Amino acid sequence: MRLSYKLLLLSAVPLIGFVIQTARDLNATLKELKIASAMRGNMVAFEAASNAAHELQKERGMSMLFLGGALDATELNRQRQETTSRIEGLKQSLRSAELKPETVSTASLSLSKLEQIRQATDSKEPAAGIRTAYTESINSVLSVEKGAVSGPTSRGIGKVMAYLMSIESPKEFSGQFRAAMANTLSTNAALTSEARNALFALKSRIHVGLTEAAGSGRESAVKIEALLKGSDYQQIEKDFWTVMDKAEQGQFGLDAKESFALNTRFIDALASLVKEEVSGVVKQVAEIERSEKRTAWFSLSIALLTVTGAVYFSW
């Protein structure tokens, strides 16, 4: 037997072992790369959903002001344009997201009804029904975020996304509270016991949800705690108790637009926290994806060079 054949046979066993181990490593890397790619698409959808929900929440509140006569149609229409722009961004992001089909279809179906809600608002149909319709649309958008959280994640990204949802949930309750206050103060009418209890429940959910988020240990959680102690939130609390105290007779003595602006500043601050966290996660996911690509190419290159070299020097 030729010496080259003997050398090739001698190197075959360790070479085969090396190739098998490299194949395993490459397979694990490709799985991580697939997860990273899914996370990237889902984080884009998460961010787009957060932006769309934020504008829808604002449009819902402004619609309540409009129905109560405290806002003109021009201002409301400007907000609708901003909302529509964000919704278009969400629709585009869903094309590359790896979410359950039912999540995407539910959100798409709900958002397709937005024009009907706007027409009902323009016709000045009952505020309660319009507020409920907006809330259903917003919840369908937030379901996109929840779908992204439950999707494939790695390296602690899932925990960060769950933390983001712990802010988004009380933020939505804050949006509902803002809308309810806008309607209450613009009409200045006495509250039914049902409306009073609903307002009280929303205020409780906001406080409990944000208190839990503030205790999460995340760096931005300190900012949530600061917001709860800040002057805007303290004034929101004061206005809330004014409404509770005068619920039976109405005539609250509070300006609806000022209250809306106050609540909006607080909600915008929460939105900024979410945006900062999302931006950090997007960068982290992009780096994970780049790292896994480099690892995959490196493993493949080493395997090919090793096999080629073994064959060449043994020939």
XYZ file of C-alpha atoms in Angstrom:
315
model
C 0.000 0.000 0.000
C 1.317 3.424 -0.922
C 2.552 5.587 1.943
C 0.039 8.332 1.061
C -2.831 5.893 1.479
C -1.475 4.775 4.857
C -1.187 8.390 5.999
C -4.716 9.092 4.792
C -6.069 6.077 6.676
C -4.172 7.034 9.831
C -5.613 10.532 9.739
C -9.123 9.388 8.803
C -10.338 8.520 12.325
C -9.439 11.804 14.045
C -10.437 13.681 10.906
C -13.879 12.077 10.865
C -14.271 12.860 14.571
C -13.298 16.454 13.947
C -15.745 16.755 11.061
C -18.585 15.270 13.143
C -17.891 17.652 16.046
C -17.622 20.598 13.666
C -20.925 19.600 12.065
C -22.558 19.507 15.504
C -21.147 22.914 16.402
C -22.224 24.317 13.053
C -25.734 22.905 13.499
C -26.002 24.509 16.962
C -24.734 27.801 15.556
C -27.242 27.694 12.695
C -30.059 27.079 15.203
C -28.914 30.110 17.210
C -28.694 32.101 13.998
C -32.268 31.130 13.111
C -33.462 32.213 16.573
C -31.549 35.496 16.242
C -33.138 36.140 12.854
C -36.601 35.450 14.309
C -35.882 37.750 17.262
C -34.796 40.522 14.904
C -38.004 40.329 12.872
C -40.149 40.071 15.992
C -38.419 42.998 17.701
C -39.077 45.161 14.641
C -42.745 44.150 14.905
C -42.711 44.773 18.681
C -41.349 48.277 18.193
C -43.824 49.036 15.399
C -46.713 47.703 17.519
C -45.610 49.827 20.481
C -45.538 52.946 18.288
C -48.916 52.163 16.718
C -50.536 51.437 20.095
C -49.157 54.688 21.501
C -50.729 56.771 18.731
C -53.990 54.835 18.877
C -54.133 55.460 22.614
C -53.679 59.165 21.994
C -56.313 59.164 19.245
C -58.763 57.422 21.569
C -58.313 60.124 24.213
C -58.560 62.966 21.719
C -61.731 61.412 20.311
C -63.223 61.587 23.798
C -62.318 65.273 23.986
C -63.885 65.810 20.573
C -67.097 64.045 21.581
C -67.258 66.193 24.717
C -66.820 69.391 22.720
C -63.346 70.186 24.102
C -61.434 69.563 20.849
C -62.026 70.562 17.252
C -61.940 68.205 14.262
C -58.738 69.710 12.837
C -56.638 68.639 15.829
C -58.205 65.199 15.862
C -57.553 64.695 12.150
C -53.872 65.572 12.610
C -53.613 62.848 15.222
C -55.409 60.403 12.939
C -52.780 60.999 10.252
C -50.013 60.208 12.728
C -51.846 57.054 13.827
C -52.352 55.904 10.251
C -48.657 56.361 9.522
C -47.688 54.204 12.500
C -50.212 51.529 11.557
C -48.732 51.316 8.062
C -45.334 50.779 9.655
C -46.797 47.995 11.775
C -48.343 46.289 8.760
C -44.994 46.301 6.959
C -43.174 44.872 9.984
C -45.622 41.969 10.251
C -44.457 40.665 6.870
C -41.038 39.738 8.252
C -42.104 38.772 11.783
C -42.292 35.144 12.905
C -45.591 35.284 14.769
C -48.540 32.940 14.931
C -50.820 33.465 11.909
C -53.833 34.045 14.157
C -52.020 36.889 15.946
C -51.318 38.648 12.656
C -54.800 38.046 11.242
C -56.530 39.234 14.430
C -54.510 42.454 14.497
C -55.053 43.063 10.782
C -58.802 42.467 11.029
C -59.182 44.747 14.037
C -57.180 47.567 12.442
C -59.255 47.322 9.273
C -62.212 48.500 11.367
C -60.478 51.707 12.436
C -62.119 53.787 9.721
C -65.554 52.692 10.971
C -64.616 53.839 14.491
C -63.539 57.207 13.127
C -66.757 57.606 11.195
C -68.735 56.793 14.336
C -66.719 59.455 16.173
C -67.396 62.039 13.475
C -71.106 61.191 13.706
C -70.844 61.727 17.482
C -72.199 58.344 18.432
C -72.123 57.410 22.168
C -68.655 57.822 23.674
C -68.711 54.563 25.633
C -69.080 52.420 22.513
C -66.381 54.333 20.653
C -63.979 54.086 23.570
C -64.583 50.337 23.760
C -63.986 49.931 20.020
C -60.694 51.819 20.224
C -59.626 49.714 23.197
C -60.314 46.503 21.282
C -58.154 47.735 18.390
C -55.363 48.697 20.771
C -55.510 45.298 22.473
C -55.159 43.600 19.101
C -52.012 45.662 18.464
C -50.653 44.802 21.913
C -51.248 41.118 21.088
C -48.502 41.506 18.467
C -46.127 42.487 21.270
C -47.249 39.510 23.346
C -46.737 37.259 20.333
C -43.186 38.554 19.962
C -42.521 37.895 23.661
C -43.726 34.289 23.361
C -41.690 33.741 20.178
C -38.204 32.176 20.021
C -35.616 34.049 22.140
C -32.181 33.461 23.615
C -29.497 35.060 25.810
C -31.976 36.730 28.167
C -33.851 38.648 25.457
C -37.131 36.991 26.460
C -36.851 38.354 30.012
C -36.257 41.872 28.733
C -39.261 41.632 26.414
C -41.423 40.378 29.308
C -40.269 43.408 31.312
C -41.310 45.661 28.425
C -44.792 44.150 28.535
C -44.908 44.870 32.275
C -44.674 48.552 31.294
C -46.928 48.380 28.241
C -49.819 46.904 30.223
C -50.151 49.706 32.838
C -49.361 52.186 30.057
C -52.499 50.999 28.255
C -54.479 51.319 31.478
C -53.095 54.867 31.715
C -54.361 55.462 28.179
C -57.798 54.179 29.133
C -57.751 56.359 32.232
C -56.793 59.403 30.129
C -59.667 58.737 27.731
C -62.156 58.255 30.573
C -61.007 61.453 32.268
C -61.174 63.346 28.972
C -64.781 62.317 28.475
C -65.692 62.924 32.115
C -64.183 66.408 32.323
C -65.351 67.566 28.900
C -68.979 66.652 29.629
C -68.753 67.732 33.303
C -71.678 65.445 34.085
C -72.183 63.361 37.186
C -70.767 59.832 37.057
C -72.804 56.693 37.364
C -71.619 54.215 39.980
C -70.451 51.969 37.153
C -68.342 54.741 35.580
C -66.927 55.707 38.964
C -65.959 52.112 39.757
C -64.392 51.673 36.301
C -62.282 54.802 36.779
C -61.199 53.627 40.220
C -60.262 50.182 38.855
C -58.147 51.727 36.092
C -56.287 53.938 38.558
C -55.560 50.935 40.775
C -54.275 48.845 37.848
C -51.960 51.640 36.757
C -50.426 52.004 40.201
C -50.083 48.275 40.883
C -48.650 47.531 37.425
C -46.071 50.314 37.499
C -45.087 49.541 41.088
C -44.365 45.952 40.057
C -42.358 47.125 37.019
C -40.413 49.539 39.243
C -39.371 46.601 41.432
C -38.027 44.526 38.542
C -34.390 45.422 39.138
C -33.850 46.722 35.596
C -31.859 49.948 35.250
C -34.822 51.782 33.729
C -37.036 50.628 36.615
C -35.517 53.432 38.688
C -36.981 55.893 36.193
C -40.437 54.356 36.639
C -40.160 54.847 40.382
C -39.137 58.461 39.779
C -42.156 58.983 37.514
C -44.477 57.682 40.223
C -42.999 60.193 42.651
C -42.957 63.009 40.081
C -45.167 66.092 39.989
C -47.193 64.966 36.954
C -48.274 61.721 38.578
C -49.008 63.464 41.853
C -51.249 65.944 40.011
C -52.979 63.086 38.201
C -53.688 61.561 41.611
C -55.053 64.876 42.882
C -57.335 65.311 39.848
C -58.557 61.744 40.206
C -59.640 62.282 43.795
C -61.297 65.556 42.851
C -63.426 63.646 40.347
C -64.175 60.933 42.912
C -65.236 63.503 45.492
C -67.565 65.277 43.033
C -68.717 62.190 41.141
C -72.344 62.431 42.259
C -72.906 66.030 41.189
C -70.395 66.615 38.350
C -69.057 70.121 37.655
C -65.513 69.058 38.573
C -63.799 72.395 38.065
C -60.985 70.831 36.015
C -60.000 71.697 32.460
C -60.373 68.672 30.160
C -57.549 69.654 27.783
C -55.165 70.421 30.623
C -55.940 67.064 32.200
C -55.380 65.370 28.842
C -52.012 67.116 28.418
C -51.001 66.131 31.961
C -51.824 62.473 31.423
C -50.170 62.566 28.005
C -46.875 63.802 29.472
C -46.900 60.905 31.909
C -47.778 58.338 29.220
C -45.173 59.779 26.836
C -42.555 59.346 29.559
C -43.484 55.664 29.851
C -43.336 55.342 26.073
C -39.825 56.829 26.097
C -38.697 54.192 28.597
C -40.062 51.426 26.376
C -38.410 52.976 23.330
C -35.018 53.103 25.061
C -35.263 49.465 26.113
C -36.432 48.333 22.675
C -33.566 50.204 21.014
C -31.096 48.408 23.277
C -32.644 45.014 22.566
C -32.630 45.615 18.801
C -28.898 46.411 18.942
C -28.240 43.362 21.116
C -30.152 41.067 18.756
C -28.296 42.497 15.743
C -24.968 41.786 17.459
C -26.069 38.236 18.319
C -26.998 37.650 14.688
C -23.667 39.037 13.442
C -21.753 36.953 15.986
C -23.536 33.731 15.019
C -22.899 34.406 11.331
C -19.183 34.898 12.013
C -19.072 31.710 14.077
C -20.858 29.722 11.374
C -18.504 30.904 8.622
C -15.449 30.332 10.823
C -16.490 26.760 11.708
C -17.255 25.926 8.102
C -13.983 27.436 6.856
C -11.867 25.565 9.427
C -13.589 22.283 8.586
C -13.013 22.714 4.854
C -9.374 23.759 5.307
C -8.681 20.831 7.636
C -10.197 18.235 5.308
C -8.527 19.743 2.245
C -5.167 19.925 4.000
C -5.374 16.341 5.254
C -6.161 15.021 1.784
C -3.491 17.149 0.122
C -0.609 16.231 2.439
C -1.592 12.572 2.504
C -1.730 12.225 -1.269
